[in-house]
Coordinates of C-alpha atoms in Angstrom, one line a residue:
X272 CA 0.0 0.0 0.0
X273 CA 0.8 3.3 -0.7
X274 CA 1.3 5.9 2.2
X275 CA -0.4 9.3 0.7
X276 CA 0.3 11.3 3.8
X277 CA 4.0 10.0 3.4
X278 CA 3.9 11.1 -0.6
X279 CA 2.1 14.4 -0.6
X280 CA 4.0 16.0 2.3
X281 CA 7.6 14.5 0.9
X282 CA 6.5 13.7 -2.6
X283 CA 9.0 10.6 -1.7
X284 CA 7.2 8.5 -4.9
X285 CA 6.7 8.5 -8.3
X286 CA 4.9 10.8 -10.2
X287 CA 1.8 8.4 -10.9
X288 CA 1.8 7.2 -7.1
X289 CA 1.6 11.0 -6.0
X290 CA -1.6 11.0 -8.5
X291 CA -3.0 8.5 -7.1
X292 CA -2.8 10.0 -3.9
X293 CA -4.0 13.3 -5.0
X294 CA -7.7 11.8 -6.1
X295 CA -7.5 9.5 -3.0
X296 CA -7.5 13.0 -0.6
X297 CA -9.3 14.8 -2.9
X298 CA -12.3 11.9 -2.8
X299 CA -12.0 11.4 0.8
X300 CA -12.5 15.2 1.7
X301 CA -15.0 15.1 -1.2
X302 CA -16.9 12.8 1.1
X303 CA -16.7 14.7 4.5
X304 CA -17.7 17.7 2.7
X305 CA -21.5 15.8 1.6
X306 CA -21.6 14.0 4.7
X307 CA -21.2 17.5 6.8
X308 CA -24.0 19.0 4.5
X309 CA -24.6 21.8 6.9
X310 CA -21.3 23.4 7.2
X311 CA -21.4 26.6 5.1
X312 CA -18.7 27.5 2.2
X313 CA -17.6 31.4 2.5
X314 CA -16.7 34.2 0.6
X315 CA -13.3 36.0 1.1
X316 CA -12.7 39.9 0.6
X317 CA -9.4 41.4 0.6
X318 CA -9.6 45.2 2.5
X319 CA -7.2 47.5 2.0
X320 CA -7.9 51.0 3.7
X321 CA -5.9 54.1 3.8
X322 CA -7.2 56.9 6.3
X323 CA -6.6 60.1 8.3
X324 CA -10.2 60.5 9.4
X325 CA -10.7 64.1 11.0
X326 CA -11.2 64.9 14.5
X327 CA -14.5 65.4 15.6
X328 CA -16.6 64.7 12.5
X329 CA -19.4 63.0 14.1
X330 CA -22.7 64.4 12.8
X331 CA -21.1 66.0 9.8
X332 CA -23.1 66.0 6.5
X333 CA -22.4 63.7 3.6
X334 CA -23.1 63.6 0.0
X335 CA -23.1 60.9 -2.7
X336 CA -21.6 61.8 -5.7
X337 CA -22.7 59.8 -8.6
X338 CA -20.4 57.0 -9.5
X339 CA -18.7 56.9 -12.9
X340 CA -20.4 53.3 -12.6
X341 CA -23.3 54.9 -14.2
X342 CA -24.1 54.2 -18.0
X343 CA -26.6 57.0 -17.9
X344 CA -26.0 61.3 -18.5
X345 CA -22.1 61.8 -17.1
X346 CA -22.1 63.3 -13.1
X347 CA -22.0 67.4 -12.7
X348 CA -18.5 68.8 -12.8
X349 CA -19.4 69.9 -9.2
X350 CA -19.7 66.5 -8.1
X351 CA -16.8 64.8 -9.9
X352 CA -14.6 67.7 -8.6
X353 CA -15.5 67.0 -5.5
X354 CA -12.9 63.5 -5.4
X355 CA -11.0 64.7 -8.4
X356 CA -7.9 63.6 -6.2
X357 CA -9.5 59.6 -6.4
X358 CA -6.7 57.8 -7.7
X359 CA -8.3 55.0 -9.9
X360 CA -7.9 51.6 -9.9
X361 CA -5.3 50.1 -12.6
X362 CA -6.7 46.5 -13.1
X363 CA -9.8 45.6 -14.5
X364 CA -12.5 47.3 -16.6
X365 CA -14.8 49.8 -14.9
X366 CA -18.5 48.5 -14.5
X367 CA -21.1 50.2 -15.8
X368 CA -24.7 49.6 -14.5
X369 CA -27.9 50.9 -14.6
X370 CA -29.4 54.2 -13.6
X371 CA -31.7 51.9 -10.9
X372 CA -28.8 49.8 -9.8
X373 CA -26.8 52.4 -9.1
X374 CA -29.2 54.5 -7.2
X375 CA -29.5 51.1 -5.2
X376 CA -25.5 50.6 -4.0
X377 CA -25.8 54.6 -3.6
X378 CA -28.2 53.8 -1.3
X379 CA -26.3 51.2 0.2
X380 CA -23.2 54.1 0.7
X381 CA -25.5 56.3 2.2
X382 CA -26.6 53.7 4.9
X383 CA -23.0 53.2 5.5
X384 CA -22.3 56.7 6.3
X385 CA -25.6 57.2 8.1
X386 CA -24.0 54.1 10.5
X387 CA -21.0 56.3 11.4
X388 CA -23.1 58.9 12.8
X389 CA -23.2 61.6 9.5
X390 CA -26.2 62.7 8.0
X391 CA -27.5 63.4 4.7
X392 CA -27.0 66.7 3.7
X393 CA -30.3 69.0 2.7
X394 CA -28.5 69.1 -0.8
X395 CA -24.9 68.0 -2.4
X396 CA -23.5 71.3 -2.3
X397 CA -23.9 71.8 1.3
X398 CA -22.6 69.0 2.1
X399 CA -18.9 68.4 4.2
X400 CA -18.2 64.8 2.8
X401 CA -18.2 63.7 -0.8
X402 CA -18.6 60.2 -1.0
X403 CA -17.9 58.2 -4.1
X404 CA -17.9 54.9 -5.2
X405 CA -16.4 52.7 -8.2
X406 CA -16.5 49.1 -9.4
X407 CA -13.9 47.3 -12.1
X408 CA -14.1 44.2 -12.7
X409 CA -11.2 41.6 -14.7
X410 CA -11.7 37.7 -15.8
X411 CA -9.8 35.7 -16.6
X412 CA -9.3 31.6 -17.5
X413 CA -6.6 30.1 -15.1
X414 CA -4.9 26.5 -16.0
X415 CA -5.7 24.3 -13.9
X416 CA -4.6 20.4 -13.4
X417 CA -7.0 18.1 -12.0
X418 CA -6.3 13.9 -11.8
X419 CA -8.9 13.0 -14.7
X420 CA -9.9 8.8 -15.4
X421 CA -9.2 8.0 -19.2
X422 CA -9.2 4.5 -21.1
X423 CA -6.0 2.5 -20.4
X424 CA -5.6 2.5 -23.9
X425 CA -4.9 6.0 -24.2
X426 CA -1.9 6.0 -21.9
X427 CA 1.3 5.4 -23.3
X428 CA 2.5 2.6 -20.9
X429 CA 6.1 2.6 -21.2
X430 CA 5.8 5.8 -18.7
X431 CA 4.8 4.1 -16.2
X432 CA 6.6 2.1 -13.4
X433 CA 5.5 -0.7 -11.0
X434 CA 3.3 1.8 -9.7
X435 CA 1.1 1.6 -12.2
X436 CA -1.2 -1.0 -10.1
X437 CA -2.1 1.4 -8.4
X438 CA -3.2 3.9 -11.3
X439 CA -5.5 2.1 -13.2
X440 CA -8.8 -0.5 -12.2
X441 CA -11.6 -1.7 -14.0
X442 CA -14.2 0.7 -13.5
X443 CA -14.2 1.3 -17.2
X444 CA -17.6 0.3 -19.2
X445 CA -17.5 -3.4 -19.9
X446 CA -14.8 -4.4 -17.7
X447 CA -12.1 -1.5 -19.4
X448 CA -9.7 -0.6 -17.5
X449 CA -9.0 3.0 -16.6
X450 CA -5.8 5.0 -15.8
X451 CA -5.5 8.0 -13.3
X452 CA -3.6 10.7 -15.1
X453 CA -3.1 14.7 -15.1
X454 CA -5.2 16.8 -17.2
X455 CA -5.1 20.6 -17.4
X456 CA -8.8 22.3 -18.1
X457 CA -8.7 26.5 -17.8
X458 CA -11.1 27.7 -14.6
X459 CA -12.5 31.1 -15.1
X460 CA -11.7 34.1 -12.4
X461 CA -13.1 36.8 -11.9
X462 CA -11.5 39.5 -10.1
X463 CA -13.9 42.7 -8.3
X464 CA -12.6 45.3 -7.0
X465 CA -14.8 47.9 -5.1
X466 CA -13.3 51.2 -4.2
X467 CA -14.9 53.9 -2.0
X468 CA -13.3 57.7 -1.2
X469 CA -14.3 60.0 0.5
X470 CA -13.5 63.9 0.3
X471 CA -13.3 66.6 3.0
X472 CA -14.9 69.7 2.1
X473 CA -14.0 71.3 5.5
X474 CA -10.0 71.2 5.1
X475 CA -10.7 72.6 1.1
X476 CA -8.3 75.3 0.4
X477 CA -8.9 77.9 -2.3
X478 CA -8.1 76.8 -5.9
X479 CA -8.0 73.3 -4.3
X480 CA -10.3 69.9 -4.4
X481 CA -11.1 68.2 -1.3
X482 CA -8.6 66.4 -0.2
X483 CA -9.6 62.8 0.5
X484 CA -9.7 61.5 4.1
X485 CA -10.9 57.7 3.2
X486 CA -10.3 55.4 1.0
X487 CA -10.8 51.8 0.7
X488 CA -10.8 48.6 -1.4
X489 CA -12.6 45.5 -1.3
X490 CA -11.4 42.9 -3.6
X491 CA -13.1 39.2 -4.6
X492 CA -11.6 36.8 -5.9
X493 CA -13.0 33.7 -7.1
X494 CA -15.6 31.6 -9.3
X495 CA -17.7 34.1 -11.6
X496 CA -20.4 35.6 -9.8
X497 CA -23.6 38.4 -9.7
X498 CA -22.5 42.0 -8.9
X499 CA -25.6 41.9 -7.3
X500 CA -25.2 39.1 -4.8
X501 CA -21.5 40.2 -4.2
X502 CA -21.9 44.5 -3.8
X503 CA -23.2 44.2 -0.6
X504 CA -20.5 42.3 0.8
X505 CA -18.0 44.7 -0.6
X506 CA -19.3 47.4 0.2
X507 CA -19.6 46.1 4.1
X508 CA -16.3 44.9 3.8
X509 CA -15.2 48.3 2.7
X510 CA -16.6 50.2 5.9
X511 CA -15.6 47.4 8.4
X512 CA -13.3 48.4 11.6
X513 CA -13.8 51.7 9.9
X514 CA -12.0 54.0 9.6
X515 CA -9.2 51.2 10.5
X516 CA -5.6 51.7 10.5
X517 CA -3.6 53.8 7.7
X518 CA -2.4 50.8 5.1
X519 CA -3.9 47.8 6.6
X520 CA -4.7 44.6 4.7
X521 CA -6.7 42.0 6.1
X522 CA -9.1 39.2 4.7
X523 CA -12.6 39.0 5.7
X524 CA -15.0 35.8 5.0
X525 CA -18.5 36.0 4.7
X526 CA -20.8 33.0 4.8
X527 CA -21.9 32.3 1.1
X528 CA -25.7 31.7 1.6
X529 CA -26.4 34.3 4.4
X530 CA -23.5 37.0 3.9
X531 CA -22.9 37.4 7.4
X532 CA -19.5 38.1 8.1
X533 CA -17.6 35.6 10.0
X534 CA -15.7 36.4 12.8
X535 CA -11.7 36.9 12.5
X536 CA -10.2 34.3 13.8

């Protein structure tokens, strides 16, 4: 017998007995994973924040600028103006949405800030905060090798050594026996990236925009998914431990079915 904790933590056999070993693992855990049905999968964010948050803010007004998400009319030149300073994001393709959906993650901002103890303004240009959001968004198709069951006939047997016994059985159909052997199939990846900013009207200076006082970036990355189902776990991600530590990176998991965040561990 072959011992796969032995081969996958010193890879001490051959190449076909460490793929044998990799389906054995990969079924076993395979099999935990149905029989603990109720255990939930998560979702992982990546938050990066950079702040200096002014003193004393609390009960300020706030404003949401309209996101260059938006595929409708462009935002005022007041507005935009307001967070000229954004620096924008480098990877990935800005997302444009709808008028609607856009009005809804504006929404979600404004709760956001309402959380923190600021209010909505009476209108944008009495406001002391400019927020802003954006969205881009990158796939792309990742190689991947799995261990993949193909007809014995297919493989070229002079690769293989004595351990061959243990690569191939006769599971094929009509008593054909099957080899265990690596095959690469491309995964596709998508890659979100949520930024928010927000300006301070109250340290403008003449000739000036308003300098920015938060910024911060949620990123996903993973198995193609709705912006829908994932904005709202950004965006919470994005304003957690707020206004957090200047340069801090951390990872935050959410549970997949309910979005609640987890707790760090």
């Amino acid at each position: 017998m072959i011992d796969c904790v032995r081969v996958t933590q010193t890879g001490a056999e051959s190449p076909p007995a460490a793929r044998w070993c990799r389906a054995a693992l990969l079924g076993a855990a395979m099999g935990v994973i149905g029989a603990l049905g109720g255990c939930a999968e998560t979702v992982a964010v990546r938050v990066t924040t950079f702040a200096q948050w002014p003193a004393q803010v609390e009960g300020a007004t706030f404003a949401v600028a309209a996101s260059a998400a938006a595929s409708g009319p462009a935002p005022a030149a007041s507005q935009v103006a307001a967070v000229s300073t954004a620096v924008p994001a480098t990877e990935g393709r800005m997302v444009e949405v709808s008028d609607l959906e856009r009005r809804t993650y504006d929404a979600s901002l404004a709760t956001h800030l309402t959380r923190l103890g600021l209010k909505p303004a009476a209108s944008d240009a009495t406001a002391r905060l400019v927020a802003q959001w954006e969205l881009r968004r990158q796939r792309t198709m990742v190689p991947v090798t799995v261990p993949t069951y193909v007809p014995a006939y297919t493989v070229a047997w002079t690769r293989w050594d004595w351990d061959s016994a243990y690569l191939c059985d006769d599971r094929g159909w009509a008593g054909g026996r099957m080899c265990l052997v690596d095959r690469t199939v491309l995964q596709p990846v998508q890659h979100d990236t949520l930024t928010v900013h927000i300006a301070d009207r109250g340290q403008q200076q003449a000739g000036h925009p308003a300098p920015q006082v938060f910024e911060s970036r949620a990123e996903y990355e993973g198995a193609p998914a709705s912006l829908p189902a994932l904005m709202p776990l950004l965006m919470e991600a994005a304003f957690d431990r707020f206004p957090g530590m200047n340069g801090q990176v951390r990872v935050l998991r959410f549970d997949a079915r309910t979005g609640v965040l987890q707790p760090s561990k």
